[in-house]
Amino acid sequence: GQQLNQSPQSMFIQEGEDVSMNCTSSSIFNTWLWYKQDPGEGPVLLIALYKAGELTSNGRLTAQFGITRKDSFLNISASIPSDVGIYFCAGQLSDYKLSFGAGTTVTVRA
Amino acid sequence: DVKVTQSSRYLVKRTGEKVFLECVQDMDHENMFWYRQDPGLGLRLIYFSYDVKMKEKGDIPEGYSVSREKKERFSLILESASTNQTSMYLCASSHPGQLYGYTFGSGTRLTVV
């Protein structure tokens, strides 16, 4: 399947910080999705993006669908401790399959 | 609350055993998927099914098979478990044309010793 490059691989957050992560691909996608996985659970959908250039918010989360349709970013504003987890980007071409990034692991800075 | 249910959260099996991982969804979804998740590698597609008795290989099907006898149930089979199949296994489902991606189960952490 198509390979998505997600960065950073990991990050430390301090409560109140804004954080950002992004995903790039050599392929064009029709839909970009961002998921979050809490420890011991399956990924849960956070935001879905359907049009190039689209900017969508869900509470403190904001994501954008890149103009080239080959990239997307996710911002988290005013981090709180429950933001820790693994964030995955995913690109969708067809009805059947998603291609996933390797994930960004967010942990709290001690 | 609609859901995807994986029958076991944790499994420990011996090398060479035949292992069945079960997944059931109650959303009447046509599409079902099995992924494995490994640190640094993200989610890799093993097999998927877009209808009863239909199956397609994903990116890493070697060492696995699947069964979909009923719409709501999709089983992943490890014919002869090996230690390199120790991983987190995630089942997911979706509806054709659904613009909201997949709904995932909570995962099964399999350890092969």
GROMACS .gro file of C-alpha atoms in nm:
model
  223
    1GLY     CA    1   0.000   0.000   0.000
    2GLN     CA    2   0.093   0.364  -0.020
    3GLN     CA    3   0.341   0.482   0.239
    4LEU     CA    4   0.259   0.785   0.450
    5ASN     CA    5   0.543   0.970   0.622
    6GLN     CA    6   0.426   1.097   0.958
    7SER     CA    7   0.637   1.327   1.174
    8PRO     CA    8   0.748   1.367   1.436
    9GLN     CA    9   0.771   1.007   1.547
   10SER     CA   10   0.730   1.116   1.909
   11MET     CA   11   0.689   1.433   2.107
   12PHE     CA   12   0.671   1.552   2.463
   13ILE     CA   13   0.406   1.799   2.564
   14GLN     CA   14   0.376   2.033   2.856
   15GLU     CA   15   0.029   2.125   2.969
   16GLY     CA   16  -0.088   2.438   2.790
   17GLU     CA   17   0.144   2.401   2.490
   18ASP     CA   18   0.031   2.398   2.128
   19VAL     CA   19   0.162   2.098   1.933
   20SER     CA   20   0.165   2.008   1.568
   21MET     CA   21   0.221   1.697   1.360
   22ASN     CA   22   0.203   1.629   0.989
   23CYS     CA   23   0.176   1.362   0.728
   24THR     CA   24   0.304   1.354   0.370
   25SER     CA   25   0.263   1.110   0.087
   26SER     CA   26   0.390   1.061  -0.265
   27SER     CA   27   0.033   0.973  -0.363
   28ILE     CA   28  -0.280   1.182  -0.387
   29PHE     CA   29  -0.567   1.098  -0.153
   30ASN     CA   30  -0.936   1.186  -0.171
   31THR     CA   31  -0.980   1.191   0.204
   32TRP     CA   32  -0.745   1.250   0.496
   33LEU     CA   33  -0.829   1.124   0.843
   34TRP     CA   34  -0.672   1.166   1.185
   35TYR     CA   35  -0.713   0.903   1.456
   36LYS     CA   36  -0.607   0.887   1.820
   37GLN     CA   37  -0.526   0.568   2.006
   38ASP     CA   38  -0.534   0.560   2.384
   39PRO     CA   39  -0.328   0.292   2.562
   40GLY     CA   40  -0.493  -0.048   2.538
   41GLU     CA   41  -0.761   0.070   2.297
   42GLY     CA   42  -0.822   0.083   1.923
   43PRO     CA   43  -0.784   0.406   1.725
   44VAL     CA   44  -1.075   0.648   1.734
   45LEU     CA   45  -1.152   0.896   1.457
   46LEU     CA   46  -1.081   1.259   1.547
   47ILE     CA   47  -1.120   1.453   1.224
   48ALA     CA   48  -1.202   1.372   0.860
   49LEU     CA   49  -1.108   1.602   0.569
   50TYR     CA   50  -1.266   1.571   0.224
   51LYS     CA   51  -1.148   1.862   0.010
   52ALA     CA   52  -0.808   2.004  -0.078
   53GLY     CA   53  -0.745   2.314   0.130
   54GLU     CA   54  -1.015   2.226   0.383
   55LEU     CA   55  -0.949   2.336   0.741
   56THR     CA   56  -1.159   2.160   1.006
   57SER     CA   57  -1.173   2.192   1.384
   58ASN     CA   58  -1.294   1.959   1.656
   59GLY     CA   59  -1.262   2.135   1.990
   60ARG     CA   60  -0.892   2.205   2.048
   61LEU     CA   61  -0.796   2.006   1.740
   62THR     CA   62  -0.749   2.161   1.397
   63ALA     CA   63  -0.653   1.972   1.082
   64GLN     CA   64  -0.595   2.076   0.724
   65PHE     CA   65  -0.608   1.891   0.393
   66GLY     CA   66  -0.312   2.008   0.186
   67ILE     CA   67  -0.368   2.185  -0.143
   68THR     CA   68  -0.166   1.923  -0.331
   69ARG     CA   69  -0.379   1.647  -0.169
   70LYS     CA   70  -0.053   1.482  -0.066
   71ASP     CA   71  -0.027   1.611   0.288
   72SER     CA   72  -0.217   1.701   0.603
   73PHE     CA   73  -0.138   1.843   0.944
   74LEU     CA   74  -0.298   1.825   1.287
   75ASN     CA   75  -0.265   2.091   1.555
   76ILE     CA   76  -0.358   2.051   1.919
   77SER     CA   77  -0.397   2.376   2.108
   78ALA     CA   78  -0.356   2.422   2.485
   79SER     CA   79  -0.249   2.062   2.554
   80ILE     CA   80  -0.395   1.878   2.850
   81PRO     CA   81  -0.270   1.550   3.007
   82SER     CA   82  -0.539   1.340   2.839
   83ASP     CA   83  -0.398   1.436   2.499
   84VAL     CA   84  -0.130   1.169   2.544
   85GLY     CA   85  -0.158   0.873   2.312
   86ILE     CA   86  -0.067   0.776   1.957
   87TYR     CA   87  -0.198   0.989   1.671
   88PHE     CA   88  -0.230   0.833   1.326
   89CYS     CA   89  -0.289   1.000   0.995
   90ALA     CA   90  -0.464   0.801   0.723
   91GLY     CA   91  -0.529   0.860   0.357
   92GLN     CA   92  -0.826   0.712   0.174
   93LEU     CA   93  -0.845   0.650  -0.199
   94SER     CA   94  -1.119   0.393  -0.237
   95ASP     CA   95  -1.415   0.271  -0.041
   96TYR     CA   96  -1.215  -0.018   0.088
   97LYS     CA   97  -0.873   0.076   0.206
   98LEU     CA   98  -0.698   0.331   0.420
   99SER     CA   99  -0.322   0.380   0.425
  100PHE     CA  100  -0.185   0.473   0.767
  101GLY     CA  101   0.117   0.666   0.887
  102ALA     CA  102   0.347   0.513   1.148
  103GLY     CA  103   0.201   0.729   1.423
  104THR     CA  104   0.313   1.013   1.649
  105THR     CA  105   0.345   0.916   2.014
  106VAL     CA  106   0.258   1.205   2.246
  107THR     CA  107   0.372   1.187   2.607
  108VAL     CA  108   0.375   1.433   2.894
  109ARG     CA  109   0.703   1.603   2.973
  110ALA     CA  110   0.800   1.528   3.331
  111ASP     CA  111  -2.359   0.222   2.106
  112VAL     CA  112  -2.231   0.065   1.785
  113LYS     CA  113  -1.913  -0.127   1.813
  114VAL     CA  114  -1.652  -0.365   1.683
  115THR     CA  115  -1.578  -0.638   1.937
  116GLN     CA  116  -1.265  -0.848   1.944
  117SER     CA  117  -1.310  -1.161   2.148
  118SER     CA  118  -0.981  -1.150   2.339
  119ARG     CA  119  -0.778  -0.859   2.472
  120TYR     CA  120  -0.471  -1.071   2.549
  121LEU     CA  121  -0.361  -1.409   2.417
  122VAL     CA  122  -0.050  -1.617   2.477
  123LYS     CA  123   0.011  -1.903   2.236
  124ARG     CA  124   0.291  -2.146   2.167
  125THR     CA  125   0.494  -2.160   1.848
  126GLY     CA  126   0.326  -2.385   1.594
  127GLU     CA  127  -0.023  -2.353   1.738
  128LYS     CA  128  -0.317  -2.263   1.516
  129VAL     CA  129  -0.463  -1.937   1.645
  130PHE     CA  130  -0.804  -1.785   1.580
  131LEU     CA  131  -0.873  -1.417   1.639
  132GLU     CA  132  -1.241  -1.329   1.624
  133CYS     CA  133  -1.405  -0.999   1.539
  134VAL     CA  134  -1.775  -0.911   1.540
  135GLN     CA  135  -1.942  -0.585   1.436
  136ASP     CA  136  -2.300  -0.480   1.496
  137MET     CA  137  -2.319  -0.198   1.239
  138ASP     CA  138  -2.419  -0.407   0.936
  139HIS     CA  139  -2.098  -0.298   0.765
  140GLU     CA  140  -1.997  -0.467   0.442
  141ASN     CA  141  -1.623  -0.406   0.476
  142MET     CA  142  -1.406  -0.560   0.745
  143PHE     CA  143  -1.030  -0.545   0.796
  144TRP     CA  144  -0.749  -0.699   0.997
  145TYR     CA  145  -0.440  -0.493   1.079
  146ARG     CA  146  -0.136  -0.560   1.288
  147GLN     CA  147   0.028  -0.278   1.481
  148ASP     CA  148   0.397  -0.275   1.567
  149PRO     CA  149   0.601   0.010   1.718
  150GLY     CA  150   0.746   0.236   1.451
  151LEU     CA  151   0.559   0.058   1.173
  152GLY     CA  152   0.209   0.185   1.231
  153LEU     CA  153  -0.087  -0.015   1.109
  154ARG     CA  154  -0.028  -0.269   0.836
  155LEU     CA  155  -0.315  -0.434   0.651
  156ILE     CA  156  -0.319  -0.813   0.662
  157TYR     CA  157  -0.649  -0.900   0.491
  158PHE     CA  158  -0.978  -0.735   0.418
  159SER     CA  159  -1.324  -0.847   0.310
  160TYR     CA  160  -1.585  -0.645   0.124
  161ASP     CA  161  -1.861  -0.903   0.141
  162VAL     CA  162  -1.953  -1.237   0.293
  163LYS     CA  163  -1.719  -1.512   0.173
  164MET     CA  164  -1.506  -1.254  -0.010
  165LYS     CA  165  -1.150  -1.178   0.093
  166GLU     CA  166  -0.855  -0.986  -0.043
  167LYS     CA  167  -0.491  -0.990   0.060
  168GLY     CA  168  -0.353  -0.679   0.216
  169ASP     CA  169   0.010  -0.574   0.240
  170ILE     CA  170   0.136  -0.851   0.472
  171PRO     CA  171  -0.082  -1.164   0.428
  172GLU     CA  172   0.195  -1.422   0.462
  173GLY     CA  173   0.134  -1.662   0.750
  174TYR     CA  174  -0.231  -1.558   0.786
  175SER     CA  175  -0.567  -1.654   0.648
  176VAL     CA  176  -0.919  -1.524   0.710
  177SER     CA  177  -1.276  -1.643   0.715
  178ARG     CA  178  -1.598  -1.449   0.665
  179GLU     CA  179  -1.896  -1.682   0.676
  180LYS     CA  180  -2.136  -1.421   0.812
  181LYS     CA  181  -2.154  -1.049   0.748
  182GLU     CA  182  -2.094  -0.953   1.109
  183ARG     CA  183  -1.797  -1.181   1.179
  184PHE     CA  184  -1.443  -1.174   1.038
  185SER     CA  185  -1.188  -1.420   1.171
  186LEU     CA  186  -0.810  -1.402   1.140
  187ILE     CA  187  -0.628  -1.734   1.145
  188LEU     CA  188  -0.262  -1.792   1.214
  189GLU     CA  189  -0.207  -2.136   1.063
  190SER     CA  190   0.113  -2.206   1.258
  191ALA     CA  191   0.199  -1.927   1.498
  192SER     CA  192   0.555  -1.798   1.504
  193THR     CA  193   0.730  -1.559   1.740
  194ASN     CA  194   0.747  -1.289   1.472
  195GLN     CA  195   0.368  -1.279   1.479
  196THR     CA  196   0.374  -1.141   1.831
  197SER     CA  197   0.190  -0.813   1.787
  198MET     CA  198  -0.122  -0.609   1.849
  199TYR     CA  199  -0.400  -0.710   1.609
  200LEU     CA  200  -0.676  -0.464   1.526
  201CYS     CA  201  -1.004  -0.538   1.353
  202ALA     CA  202  -1.202  -0.264   1.181
  203SER     CA  203  -1.518  -0.226   0.977
  204SER     CA  204  -1.668   0.030   0.740
  205HIS     CA  205  -1.962   0.083   0.510
  206PRO     CA  206  -1.901   0.130   0.134
  207GLY     CA  207  -1.903   0.497   0.050
  208GLN     CA  208  -1.874   0.587   0.417
  209LEU     CA  209  -1.673   0.903   0.444
  210TYR     CA  210  -1.576   0.851   0.804
  211GLY     CA  211  -1.306   0.591   0.774
  212TYR     CA  212  -1.314   0.284   0.989
  213THR     CA  213  -1.449   0.186   1.328
  214PHE     CA  214  -1.186  -0.012   1.518
  215GLY     CA  215  -1.207  -0.276   1.787
  216SER     CA  216  -1.001  -0.248   2.105
  217GLY     CA  217  -0.734  -0.486   1.977
  218THR     CA  218  -0.593  -0.824   2.071
  219ARG     CA  219  -0.239  -0.835   2.201
  220LEU     CA  220  -0.098  -1.171   2.093
  221THR     CA  221   0.223  -1.311   2.235
  222VAL     CA  222   0.372  -1.621   2.073
  223VAL     CA  223   0.626  -1.800   2.291
   0.00000   0.00000   0.00000
